[in-house]
Short mmCIF file of C-alpha atoms and ligand atoms in Angstrom, two decimals:
data_model
loop_
_atom_site.label_atom_id
_atom_site.label_comp_id
_atom_site.label_asym_id
_atom_site.label_seq_id
_atom_site.Cartn_x
_atom_site.Cartn_y
_atom_site.Cartn_z
CA MET A 1 47.22 -16.15 119.57
CA ALA A 2 43.96 -18.03 119.07
CA PHE A 3 41.64 -18.18 122.06
CA HIS A 4 39.81 -21.40 122.83
CA VAL A 5 36.22 -21.74 124.02
CA ILE A 6 34.95 -24.77 125.91
CA ALA A 7 31.13 -24.58 125.89
CA VAL A 8 29.15 -26.55 128.46
CA ASP A 9 25.35 -26.83 128.35
CA GLY A 10 22.81 -28.92 130.21
CA PRO A 11 19.74 -28.69 132.43
CA ALA A 12 19.67 -27.01 135.86
CA GLY A 13 21.56 -29.01 138.48
CA SER A 14 23.55 -31.13 136.01
CA GLY A 15 26.81 -29.89 137.50
CA LYS A 16 27.60 -27.30 134.83
CA SER A 17 28.53 -24.39 137.07
CA THR A 18 30.90 -26.24 139.38
CA THR A 19 32.43 -28.23 136.54
CA ALA A 20 32.90 -25.22 134.28
CA ARG A 21 34.38 -23.12 137.09
CA LEU A 22 36.89 -25.81 138.09
CA VAL A 23 37.84 -26.65 134.50
CA ALA A 24 38.48 -22.94 133.95
CA GLU A 25 40.68 -22.84 137.06
CA ARG A 26 42.66 -25.92 135.97
CA LEU A 27 43.30 -24.57 132.49
CA GLY A 28 43.75 -20.92 133.47
CA PHE A 29 40.72 -19.88 131.39
CA LEU A 30 37.99 -17.37 132.25
CA TYR A 31 34.75 -18.83 133.58
CA LEU A 32 31.68 -17.37 131.89
CA ASP A 33 28.48 -18.09 133.85
CA THR A 34 25.83 -17.04 131.32
CA GLY A 35 22.97 -18.01 133.68
CA ALA A 36 24.24 -15.41 136.16
CA MET A 37 23.71 -12.75 133.48
CA TYR A 38 20.03 -13.73 133.03
CA ARG A 39 19.70 -13.83 136.81
CA CYS A 40 21.07 -10.26 137.10
CA ILE A 41 18.43 -8.91 134.71
CA THR A 42 15.77 -10.84 136.65
CA LEU A 43 16.97 -9.43 139.98
CA LYS A 44 16.90 -5.90 138.61
CA ALA A 45 13.41 -6.43 137.19
CA LEU A 46 12.10 -7.72 140.53
CA ARG A 47 13.64 -4.79 142.39
CA LEU A 48 12.13 -2.27 139.98
CA GLY A 49 8.74 -3.96 139.79
CA VAL A 50 9.12 -4.89 136.11
CA ALA A 51 7.01 -7.96 135.21
CA PRO A 52 8.92 -11.01 133.81
CA SER A 53 6.43 -10.92 130.91
CA ASP A 54 7.25 -7.30 129.91
CA GLY A 55 9.70 -7.88 127.06
CA ASN A 56 10.16 -4.21 126.13
CA ALA A 57 10.95 -3.09 129.67
CA LEU A 58 13.31 -6.06 130.14
CA LEU A 59 15.11 -5.20 126.92
CA ARG A 60 15.74 -1.68 128.24
CA LEU A 61 17.01 -3.10 131.53
CA ALA A 62 19.38 -5.43 129.68
CA GLN A 63 20.67 -2.57 127.53
CA GLU A 64 21.43 -0.29 130.45
CA SER A 65 22.80 -2.89 132.91
CA ARG A 66 26.50 -3.42 133.53
CA ILE A 67 27.16 -7.06 134.40
CA GLU A 68 30.73 -8.02 135.26
CA PHE A 69 32.65 -10.95 136.73
CA ARG A 70 35.47 -10.33 139.18
CA VAL A 71 37.67 -12.73 141.13
CA GLU A 72 38.32 -11.80 144.76
CA SER A 73 40.39 -14.02 147.07
CA GLY A 74 39.94 -16.88 144.61
CA VAL A 75 36.13 -16.52 144.50
CA GLN A 76 34.36 -15.32 141.35
CA LEU A 77 31.82 -12.60 142.05
CA THR A 78 29.04 -11.33 139.81
CA THR A 79 28.49 -7.59 139.89
CA LEU A 80 25.47 -5.68 138.64
CA ASP A 81 26.04 -1.97 138.00
CA GLY A 82 29.18 -2.22 140.15
CA ILE A 83 27.55 -3.95 143.17
CA ASP A 84 28.24 -7.57 144.18
CA VAL A 85 24.97 -9.53 143.73
CA SER A 86 26.46 -13.07 143.76
CA SER A 87 24.20 -14.20 146.59
CA GLU A 88 21.01 -12.27 145.68
CA ILE A 89 20.88 -13.73 142.17
CA ARG A 90 20.52 -17.25 143.69
CA SER A 91 17.43 -16.36 145.76
CA PRO A 92 14.26 -18.47 145.26
CA GLU A 93 12.42 -15.37 143.92
CA VAL A 94 14.99 -14.88 141.17
CA THR A 95 15.09 -18.62 140.42
CA LEU A 96 11.31 -18.67 140.04
CA ALA A 97 11.21 -15.78 137.55
CA VAL A 98 14.44 -16.28 135.56
CA SER A 99 13.15 -18.83 133.04
CA GLU A 100 10.43 -16.43 131.87
CA VAL A 101 12.86 -13.49 131.68
CA SER A 102 15.40 -15.55 129.73
CA ALA A 103 12.76 -16.66 127.21
CA HIS A 104 12.57 -13.16 125.64
CA ALA A 105 14.50 -13.20 122.35
CA SER A 106 15.30 -9.47 122.65
CA VAL A 107 16.93 -9.93 126.07
CA ARG A 108 18.88 -12.92 124.78
CA ALA A 109 20.20 -11.00 121.78
CA ILE A 110 21.78 -8.36 124.03
CA LEU A 111 23.32 -10.83 126.48
CA VAL A 112 24.55 -13.22 123.75
CA GLU A 113 26.44 -10.35 122.10
CA ARG A 114 28.14 -9.54 125.40
CA GLN A 115 28.99 -13.22 125.93
CA LYS A 116 30.65 -13.39 122.49
CA GLU A 117 32.72 -10.33 123.35
CA TYR A 118 34.43 -12.16 126.22
CA SER A 119 35.82 -14.75 123.80
CA ARG A 120 37.61 -12.09 121.72
CA SER A 121 40.15 -11.36 124.45
CA ALA A 122 40.57 -14.61 126.42
CA SER A 123 40.15 -18.38 126.37
CA LEU A 124 37.10 -19.31 128.37
CA VAL A 125 34.82 -22.00 129.69
CA ALA A 126 31.23 -20.86 129.08
CA GLU A 127 28.22 -22.60 130.55
CA GLY A 128 24.48 -22.20 130.16
CA ARG A 129 21.70 -23.49 127.92
CA ASP A 130 22.69 -22.21 124.46
CA THR A 131 26.47 -21.81 124.64
CA THR A 132 27.03 -24.88 122.41
CA SER A 133 24.23 -24.03 119.97
CA VAL A 134 23.90 -20.25 119.65
CA VAL A 135 26.60 -18.32 121.51
CA PHE A 136 29.66 -20.36 120.52
CA PRO A 137 28.67 -22.65 117.61
CA ASP A 138 32.39 -22.89 116.68
CA ALA A 139 33.61 -23.70 120.19
CA PHE A 140 36.82 -25.73 120.35
CA LEU A 141 35.08 -28.27 122.61
CA LYS A 142 31.37 -28.70 123.35
CA VAL A 143 30.08 -30.70 126.28
CA TYR A 144 26.49 -31.53 127.27
CA LEU A 145 26.08 -32.53 130.92
CA CYS A 146 23.03 -34.42 132.13
CA ALA A 147 21.97 -36.22 135.32
CA ASP A 148 18.73 -37.74 136.55
CA VAL A 149 16.30 -35.36 138.25
CA GLN A 150 16.58 -36.98 141.72
CA GLU A 151 20.33 -36.51 141.71
CA ARG A 152 20.05 -32.93 140.46
CA ALA A 153 17.46 -32.10 143.15
CA LYS A 154 19.75 -33.53 145.84
CA ARG A 155 22.59 -31.30 144.66
CA ARG A 156 20.33 -28.24 144.66
CA VAL A 157 19.23 -28.91 148.25
CA HIS A 158 22.92 -29.02 149.31
CA ASP A 159 23.85 -25.92 147.29
CA LEU A 160 20.99 -23.91 148.81
CA GLU A 161 21.83 -25.16 152.31
CA ARG A 162 25.34 -23.83 151.87
CA LEU A 163 23.78 -20.43 151.08
CA GLY A 164 21.70 -20.71 154.28
CA LYS A 165 18.45 -21.44 152.39
CA ARG A 166 16.25 -24.33 153.53
CA THR A 167 14.33 -26.37 150.98
CA THR A 168 13.16 -29.96 150.45
CA LEU A 169 13.98 -32.61 147.87
CA GLN A 170 10.37 -32.62 146.66
CA GLU A 171 10.32 -28.83 146.19
CA GLN A 172 13.49 -29.03 144.12
CA ILE A 173 12.18 -31.89 141.96
CA VAL A 174 9.08 -29.85 141.19
CA ASP A 175 11.14 -26.72 140.44
CA LEU A 176 13.70 -28.53 138.26
CA THR A 177 10.99 -30.32 136.28
CA ARG A 178 9.21 -27.02 135.69
CA ARG A 179 12.41 -25.28 134.58
CA ASP A 180 13.51 -28.20 132.36
CA ARG A 181 10.18 -28.04 130.56
CA TYR A 182 10.31 -24.26 130.21
CA ASP A 183 13.96 -24.05 129.10
CA SER A 184 13.62 -26.89 126.56
CA SER A 185 10.32 -25.86 125.00
CA ARG A 186 10.69 -22.08 124.60
CA SER A 187 10.96 -20.79 121.04
CA ALA A 188 14.05 -18.59 121.61
CA SER A 189 17.22 -20.75 121.80
CA PRO A 190 15.77 -23.75 123.65
CA LEU A 191 18.08 -26.06 125.57
CA THR A 192 19.23 -28.77 123.14
CA GLN A 193 22.13 -31.14 122.83
CA THR A 194 23.95 -30.34 119.59
CA ASP A 195 25.24 -33.21 117.41
CA ASP A 196 28.84 -32.20 118.01
CA SER A 197 28.57 -32.05 121.83
CA VAL A 198 30.15 -34.78 123.94
CA LEU A 199 27.51 -36.16 126.33
CA ILE A 200 28.59 -36.72 129.94
CA ASP A 201 26.04 -38.22 132.36
CA THR A 202 27.14 -36.92 135.77
CA THR A 203 24.75 -39.14 137.79
CA GLY A 204 27.03 -40.94 140.24
CA LEU A 205 30.16 -39.04 139.18
CA THR A 206 32.10 -36.93 141.65
CA ILE A 207 32.90 -33.33 140.79
CA ALA A 208 36.58 -34.28 140.43
CA GLU A 209 35.64 -37.00 137.90
CA GLN A 210 33.50 -34.59 135.89
CA VAL A 211 36.30 -32.03 135.80
CA ASP A 212 38.89 -34.65 134.80
CA ARG A 213 36.71 -35.84 131.91
CA VAL A 214 36.33 -32.37 130.45
CA VAL A 215 40.00 -31.46 130.95
CA ASP A 216 41.07 -34.79 129.36
CA LEU A 217 38.76 -34.21 126.39
CA TYR A 218 40.23 -30.74 125.93
CA ARG A 219 43.83 -31.95 126.16
CA GLN A 220 43.19 -34.84 123.76
CA ARG A 221 41.67 -32.49 121.22
CA ARG A 222 44.38 -29.89 121.59
CA GLY A 223 47.11 -32.53 121.31
CA ALA A 224 45.59 -34.07 118.18
O1 DC B 301 22.13 -22.06 135.06
P1 DC B 301 21.16 -21.20 135.88
O2 DC B 301 20.23 -21.97 136.74
O3 DC B 301 21.88 -20.13 136.64
O4 DC B 301 20.27 -20.46 134.77
C1 DC B 301 19.24 -19.60 135.15
C2 DC B 301 18.18 -19.55 134.06
O5 DC B 301 18.67 -18.81 132.95
C3 DC B 301 17.70 -20.90 133.54
O6 DC B 301 16.38 -21.16 133.98
C4 DC B 301 17.70 -20.77 132.05
C5 DC B 301 18.34 -19.46 131.74
N1 DC B 301 19.53 -19.53 130.92
C6 DC B 301 19.37 -19.44 129.57
O7 DC B 301 18.24 -19.36 129.09
N2 DC B 301 20.44 -19.43 128.75
C7 DC B 301 21.68 -19.52 129.24
N3 DC B 301 22.72 -19.50 128.41
C8 DC B 301 21.87 -19.63 130.64
C9 DC B 301 20.77 -19.65 131.45
#
């Protein structure tokens, strides 16, 4: 049977992760969080004292790291070398360094190859910055999510609160603006909206509405 890929890209805080995860649940697809993979390499680098600018050392880390996704009691966990790091990879330290780590073309090449492998054995919803442009250019459905920066910062404050991390709206606006600029202007696979992606502005939409839109788009396309 043919496996289908739904690829979802967009800037940080646009609702990609939650939307992609819930769409995957609704359709019975795998959820591929590509950002979590870059975060794992960043976490390992910070723990080992490898600088985010050291491309060669990061490439070696990426080559020797085992990153896996596992569902436990309905919750998807990210494991690094067999250990659950789902919470650690969301720490402010990792968030601060991950854009620089993910800008190395050599690191991207390794992780992109692994991301493609997932699609050979299952239908999946992949989300990140380059899933519509580089990882899955032939995806069955491509979606680009956006939202204004105030709204995205508000969501980040809530997300971090749920993880027990205190932050302010202003801090998140500064961080998101910095990451948007970095992710969109880097030379290796910058964040872009491809011509064949469907644009969904999630400002003012509920999560349920975002999920419904993507599921409806998928069903329409499949039924056509
Ligand atoms: O979606 P996120 O915040 O977990 O992503 C973390 C970082 O990883 C983000 O700053 C950009 C980078 N990233 C990337 O370059 N390519 C992807 N496919 C996913 C994430």
